[in-house]
Amino acid sequence: MSETKSTLVSVPDNNRDTTVDAAQNAQPLDKTLFALTGGFILLFCTLALVDIDALSAAVDWGFEFAATWFGLYWQLLLLATFLMGIFICFLPGSRTVLGNLERPEFSSFQWGSMIMCTLLAGGGVFWAAGEPIAHFLSTPPLFGELGSDNLARTRIAMAQSFLHWGFLAWAILGSLTTLMLMHYHYDKGLPLAPRTLLYPVFGERALHGPIAIFADASCIIAVVAGTVGPIGFLGLQMSYGVNALFGIPDTFATQAVMILTLTAVFTLSAISGLSRGIQLLSKLNVILAFLLLAFILIAGPTEFIFSSFFGGLGTYFQHFFGMALYRGDAGVFGAPGWLGWWTVFFWGWFLGYGPLMAIFIARVSRGRSIRSIIITLSVIAPLVTHFWFTIIGGSGIAFELATPGVISGPFEGFNLPAGLLAITRNMPAGFLLSLAFLVLTMFFVATTSDSMSYVIATAMSGDNPSVGLRAFWGIAMAVMALILISTGAGGIGKLQSFIVVTAVPVSLVLLPSLWDALRITLSLNKG
């Protein structure tokens, strides 16, 4: 690789050897990395246009391979990451403030807003509506058949949803890797890029050459796949929504307008940077979400929401390890079945985001302690997500119990946007609430897209990527989404499945964090 990612100069500081990055703010674009990741977009879209069936067959094979041979490893990796993070919080070294700033760069509200909105994306709305009712209608196999025991079915439905969007999912998105990246980048001057996560294993070889390219390219491709999917699904779901609410034809033209509108929002946000557009959009997103959820909590089935939340948490804690390590009939290696299309799919999705989400969190968390970062990511954010899912999904279960078929009917065939609209339409001021949730979904996807555009550019060219590079990745992902939905919903669906394939190499990049985050914390305590 012709471009040097960093120039390292050793500087003694308080009897501890640290390094500074002399080129930290002036790194050239890594053209090899750009060509590989840009080439992936071109190749995937070309295959989708030329032979979508062949592409689908290849993705399905890769999905089956990843879920079968790596599913158990992913389950253990996520569980171990969460437990290691909690353990680190009890060490004296976890009080260490990272990022070489005396006070945080962003307020707690700005910081929390950017983190929450970046992960939840559109999934935080449509899956919040769809997953609880799906598990209510079809009880996860770990719990067997429950018949007409609606109370147990509700608690189990919420608990299974909590597992997929809770402690383990949030922990893999940055609890340990953020610690590593902040230490190596701000204290040691190493690149703020996925390759740095392999430094404990390969040393300097991880920063230059094939290993560096492999790590960065696989992680960027995973995030592109994981972000283009929600952008494309947003176009499909928004088009469905405006058709249901206003009668506007649900056509490719409508879907394209939705995606282009979204693209304009998140590209402008990404161009303006972290301290302006990204944090402002995140703040507006959180405010709108809070207002909508407060309305549902007051006007909706309040008592049922609270009982479902605490009952679901109780079931979640009681069966935490059983759900986290559930293998069913798959054994150590075997056909994944239910496990593959639920838990392993979500684990692959979140793993794919892991390294670049850690870059984003590292970039916005300067001036915060190790303990505050881990507790926010691994405990506070998941509990907020649990309550979010209960307010939306729990309301759907309440409406289904009161009037069987009112939610399950529209939701049949796993129609996520129909499930959401069925829930909001059963609320007071249902039309306005449905419209507001569609706007909220667009904000969520925009927040994730602008953040990922920014960090992809950061991984390629350093802390302050050019405006042009940030804009390129935002526009490129939108164009990819448009091309794929032009082939039908199957194109976007296959890309969403493809992130599980890309999670295979990404999960190997994340592995060193299990021991190196602990080593760093212990060394900081000694220092």
mmCIF file of N, CA and C in Angstrom, residues 396-459:
data_model
loop_
_atom_site.group_PDB
_atom_site.id
_atom_site.type_symbol
_atom_site.label_atom_id
_atom_site.label_comp_id
_atom_site.label_asym_id
_atom_site.label_seq_id
_atom_site.Cartn_x
_atom_site.Cartn_y
_atom_site.Cartn_z
ATOM 1 N N GLY A 396 -48.830 -2.944 20.472
ATOM 2 C CA GLY A 396 -49.359 -3.817 19.426
ATOM 3 C C GLY A 396 -49.925 -5.108 19.990
ATOM 4 N N ILE A 397 -49.238 -5.707 20.964
ATOM 5 C CA ILE A 397 -49.750 -6.926 21.586
ATOM 6 C C ILE A 397 -51.052 -6.643 22.335
ATOM 7 N N ALA A 398 -51.120 -5.497 23.016
ATOM 8 C CA ALA A 398 -52.340 -5.135 23.744
ATOM 9 C C ALA A 398 -53.520 -5.008 22.789
ATOM 10 N N PHE A 399 -53.305 -4.353 21.646
ATOM 11 C CA PHE A 399 -54.387 -4.200 20.668
ATOM 12 C C PHE A 399 -54.794 -5.547 20.085
ATOM 13 N N GLU A 400 -53.810 -6.432 19.869
ATOM 14 C CA GLU A 400 -54.099 -7.762 19.329
ATOM 15 C C GLU A 400 -54.912 -8.587 20.327
ATOM 16 N N LEU A 401 -54.602 -8.467 21.601
ATOM 17 C CA LEU A 401 -55.359 -9.192 22.619
ATOM 18 C C LEU A 401 -56.792 -8.673 22.717
ATOM 19 N N ALA A 402 -56.949 -7.365 22.585
ATOM 20 C CA ALA A 402 -58.286 -6.778 22.685
ATOM 21 C C ALA A 402 -59.137 -7.126 21.473
ATOM 22 N N THR A 403 -58.510 -7.114 20.278
ATOM 23 C CA THR A 403 -59.232 -7.403 19.041
ATOM 24 C C THR A 403 -58.374 -8.317 18.181
ATOM 25 N N PRO A 404 -58.484 -9.629 18.329
ATOM 26 C CA PRO A 404 -57.641 -10.551 17.563
ATOM 27 C C PRO A 404 -57.705 -10.272 16.066
ATOM 28 N N GLY A 405 -56.523 -10.190 15.453
ATOM 29 C CA GLY A 405 -56.430 -9.943 14.016
ATOM 30 C C GLY A 405 -56.171 -8.501 13.643
ATOM 31 N N VAL A 406 -56.365 -7.572 14.589
ATOM 32 C CA VAL A 406 -56.227 -6.157 14.242
ATOM 33 C C VAL A 406 -54.775 -5.804 13.921
ATOM 34 N N ILE A 407 -53.814 -6.489 14.535
ATOM 35 C CA ILE A 407 -52.394 -6.283 14.233
ATOM 36 C C ILE A 407 -51.845 -7.450 13.420
ATOM 37 N N SER A 408 -52.195 -8.670 13.815
ATOM 38 C CA SER A 408 -51.656 -9.853 13.132
ATOM 39 C C SER A 408 -52.126 -9.933 11.689
ATOM 40 N N GLY A 409 -53.314 -9.417 11.398
ATOM 41 C CA GLY A 409 -53.820 -9.441 10.024
ATOM 42 C C GLY A 409 -52.941 -8.631 9.078
ATOM 43 N N PRO A 410 -52.792 -7.329 9.319
ATOM 44 C CA PRO A 410 -51.897 -6.537 8.455
ATOM 45 C C PRO A 410 -50.457 -7.026 8.479
ATOM 46 N N PHE A 411 -50.018 -7.554 9.629
ATOM 47 C CA PHE A 411 -48.620 -7.973 9.784
ATOM 48 C C PHE A 411 -48.334 -9.289 9.071
ATOM 49 N N GLU A 412 -49.360 -10.029 8.660
ATOM 50 C CA GLU A 412 -49.176 -11.350 8.057
ATOM 51 C C GLU A 412 -48.181 -11.292 6.906
ATOM 52 N N GLY A 413 -47.312 -12.304 6.839
ATOM 53 C CA GLY A 413 -46.257 -12.294 5.837
ATOM 54 C C GLY A 413 -45.063 -11.460 6.247
ATOM 55 N N PHE A 414 -44.990 -11.113 7.522
ATOM 56 C CA PHE A 414 -43.912 -10.317 8.093
ATOM 57 C C PHE A 414 -43.818 -8.945 7.426
ATOM 58 N N ASN A 415 -44.978 -8.306 7.299
ATOM 59 C CA ASN A 415 -45.053 -6.978 6.688
ATOM 60 C C ASN A 415 -44.789 -5.932 7.772
ATOM 61 N N LEU A 416 -43.520 -5.529 7.924
ATOM 62 C CA LEU A 416 -43.136 -4.618 9.012
ATOM 63 C C LEU A 416 -43.823 -3.259 8.942
ATOM 64 N N PRO A 417 -43.859 -2.574 7.777
ATOM 65 C CA PRO A 417 -44.540 -1.271 7.761
ATOM 66 C C PRO A 417 -46.027 -1.371 8.031
ATOM 67 N N ALA A 418 -46.653 -2.445 7.565
ATOM 68 C CA ALA A 418 -48.078 -2.629 7.840
ATOM 69 C C ALA A 418 -48.315 -2.855 9.324
ATOM 70 N N GLY A 419 -47.403 -3.582 9.974
ATOM 71 C CA GLY A 419 -47.524 -3.793 11.410
ATOM 72 C C GLY A 419 -47.425 -2.494 12.179
ATOM 73 N N LEU A 420 -46.471 -1.638 11.799
ATOM 74 C CA LEU A 420 -46.335 -0.350 12.476
ATOM 75 C C LEU A 420 -47.576 0.511 12.284
ATOM 76 N N LEU A 421 -48.052 0.613 11.049
ATOM 77 C CA LEU A 421 -49.229 1.450 10.783
ATOM 78 C C LEU A 421 -50.471 0.901 11.477
ATOM 79 N N ALA A 422 -50.571 -0.423 11.596
ATOM 80 C CA ALA A 422 -51.713 -0.999 12.303
ATOM 81 C C ALA A 422 -51.710 -0.574 13.769
ATOM 82 N N ILE A 423 -50.516 -0.493 14.368
ATOM 83 C CA ILE A 423 -50.411 -0.080 15.770
ATOM 84 C C ILE A 423 -50.754 1.398 15.915
ATOM 85 N N THR A 424 -50.132 2.248 15.098
ATOM 86 C CA THR A 424 -50.363 3.695 15.230
ATOM 87 C C THR A 424 -51.796 4.077 14.888
ATOM 88 N N ARG A 425 -52.414 3.386 13.947
ATOM 89 C CA ARG A 425 -53.796 3.712 13.573
ATOM 90 C C ARG A 425 -54.793 3.347 14.656
ATOM 91 N N ASN A 426 -54.408 2.448 15.565
ATOM 92 C CA ASN A 426 -55.306 2.089 16.660
ATOM 93 C C ASN A 426 -55.177 3.037 17.845
ATOM 94 N N MET A 427 -54.281 4.009 17.735
ATOM 95 C CA MET A 427 -54.112 5.020 18.767
ATOM 96 C C MET A 427 -55.037 6.208 18.506
ATOM 97 N N PRO A 428 -55.291 7.017 19.526
ATOM 98 C CA PRO A 428 -55.967 8.291 19.275
ATOM 99 C C PRO A 428 -55.141 9.130 18.305
ATOM 100 N N ALA A 429 -55.802 9.907 17.447
ATOM 101 C CA ALA A 429 -55.128 10.699 16.415
ATOM 102 C C ALA A 429 -54.231 9.806 15.571
ATOM 103 N N GLY A 430 -54.770 8.658 15.190
ATOM 104 C CA GLY A 430 -53.988 7.636 14.512
ATOM 105 C C GLY A 430 -53.348 8.100 13.220
ATOM 106 N N PHE A 431 -54.058 8.903 12.433
ATOM 107 C CA PHE A 431 -53.500 9.361 11.158
ATOM 108 C C PHE A 431 -52.263 10.221 11.389
ATOM 109 N N LEU A 432 -52.383 11.197 12.289
ATOM 110 C CA LEU A 432 -51.251 12.084 12.563
ATOM 111 C C LEU A 432 -50.093 11.317 13.193
ATOM 112 N N LEU A 433 -50.412 10.377 14.070
ATOM 113 C CA LEU A 433 -49.365 9.592 14.709
ATOM 114 C C LEU A 433 -48.642 8.719 13.678
ATOM 115 N N SER A 434 -49.384 8.138 12.748
ATOM 116 C CA SER A 434 -48.766 7.326 11.692
ATOM 117 C C SER A 434 -47.830 8.165 10.839
ATOM 118 N N LEU A 435 -48.281 9.360 10.484
ATOM 119 C CA LEU A 435 -47.451 10.254 9.680
ATOM 120 C C LEU A 435 -46.193 10.649 10.447
ATOM 121 N N ALA A 436 -46.341 10.941 11.728
ATOM 122 C CA ALA A 436 -45.195 11.344 12.545
ATOM 123 C C ALA A 436 -44.181 10.211 12.664
ATOM 124 N N PHE A 437 -44.646 8.964 12.748
ATOM 125 C CA PHE A 437 -43.716 7.844 12.848
ATOM 126 C C PHE A 437 -42.970 7.609 11.535
ATOM 127 N N LEU A 438 -43.611 7.888 10.414
ATOM 128 C CA LEU A 438 -42.897 7.794 9.144
ATOM 129 C C LEU A 438 -41.777 8.835 9.073
ATOM 130 N N VAL A 439 -42.072 10.049 9.547
ATOM 131 C CA VAL A 439 -41.042 11.091 9.591
ATOM 132 C C VAL A 439 -39.918 10.688 10.545
ATOM 133 N N LEU A 440 -40.294 10.139 11.701
ATOM 134 C CA LEU A 440 -39.298 9.699 12.670
ATOM 135 C C LEU A 440 -38.391 8.621 12.077
ATOM 136 N N THR A 441 -38.980 7.691 11.334
ATOM 137 C CA THR A 441 -38.184 6.640 10.705
ATOM 138 C C THR A 441 -37.172 7.230 9.746
ATOM 139 N N MET A 442 -37.589 8.218 8.966
ATOM 140 C CA MET A 442 -36.666 8.870 8.040
ATOM 141 C C MET A 442 -35.526 9.538 8.808
ATOM 142 N N PHE A 443 -35.836 10.174 9.927
ATOM 143 C CA PHE A 443 -34.796 10.800 10.753
ATOM 144 C C PHE A 443 -33.815 9.758 11.280
ATOM 145 N N PHE A 444 -34.348 8.632 11.737
ATOM 146 C CA PHE A 444 -33.484 7.575 12.283
ATOM 147 C C PHE A 444 -32.513 7.064 11.215
ATOM 148 N N VAL A 445 -33.033 6.740 10.038
ATOM 149 C CA VAL A 445 -32.177 6.222 8.973
ATOM 150 C C VAL A 445 -31.186 7.291 8.524
ATOM 151 N N ALA A 446 -31.625 8.548 8.475
ATOM 152 C CA ALA A 446 -30.736 9.639 8.084
ATOM 153 C C ALA A 446 -29.589 9.782 9.079
ATOM 154 N N THR A 447 -29.893 9.644 10.370
ATOM 155 C CA THR A 447 -28.853 9.779 11.395
ATOM 156 C C THR A 447 -27.809 8.675 11.261
ATOM 157 N N THR A 448 -28.257 7.436 11.039
ATOM 158 C CA THR A 448 -27.306 6.346 10.844
ATOM 159 C C THR A 448 -26.495 6.547 9.571
ATOM 160 N N SER A 449 -27.158 6.948 8.501
ATOM 161 C CA SER A 449 -26.482 7.091 7.212
ATOM 162 C C SER A 449 -25.436 8.199 7.241
ATOM 163 N N ASP A 450 -25.768 9.340 7.860
ATOM 164 C CA ASP A 450 -24.775 10.417 7.892
ATOM 165 C C ASP A 450 -23.582 10.030 8.770
ATOM 166 N N SER A 451 -23.848 9.350 9.884
ATOM 167 C CA SER A 451 -22.753 8.923 10.756
ATOM 168 C C SER A 451 -21.846 7.918 10.062
ATOM 169 N N MET A 452 -22.446 6.950 9.363
ATOM 170 C CA MET A 452 -21.642 5.940 8.681
ATOM 171 C C MET A 452 -20.891 6.521 7.483
ATOM 172 N N SER A 453 -21.477 7.470 6.768
ATOM 173 C CA SER A 453 -20.753 8.156 5.693
ATOM 174 C C SER A 453 -19.513 8.833 6.256
ATOM 175 N N TYR A 454 -19.678 9.453 7.407
ATOM 176 C CA TYR A 454 -18.568 10.164 8.043
ATOM 177 C C TYR A 454 -17.463 9.198 8.467
ATOM 178 N N VAL A 455 -17.820 8.084 9.104
ATOM 179 C CA VAL A 455 -16.776 7.190 9.619
ATOM 180 C C VAL A 455 -16.128 6.360 8.515
ATOM 181 N N ILE A 456 -16.852 6.050 7.445
ATOM 182 C CA ILE A 456 -16.218 5.383 6.310
ATOM 183 C C ILE A 456 -15.122 6.286 5.746
ATOM 184 N N ALA A 457 -15.451 7.562 5.585
ATOM 185 C CA ALA A 457 -14.462 8.524 5.098
ATOM 186 C C ALA A 457 -13.307 8.671 6.082
ATOM 187 N N THR A 458 -13.615 8.634 7.381
ATOM 188 C CA THR A 458 -12.570 8.725 8.399
ATOM 189 C C THR A 458 -11.612 7.544 8.325
ATOM 190 N N ALA A 459 -12.153 6.337 8.139
ATOM 191 C CA ALA A 459 -11.311 5.144 8.057
ATOM 192 C C ALA A 459 -10.390 5.187 6.849
#
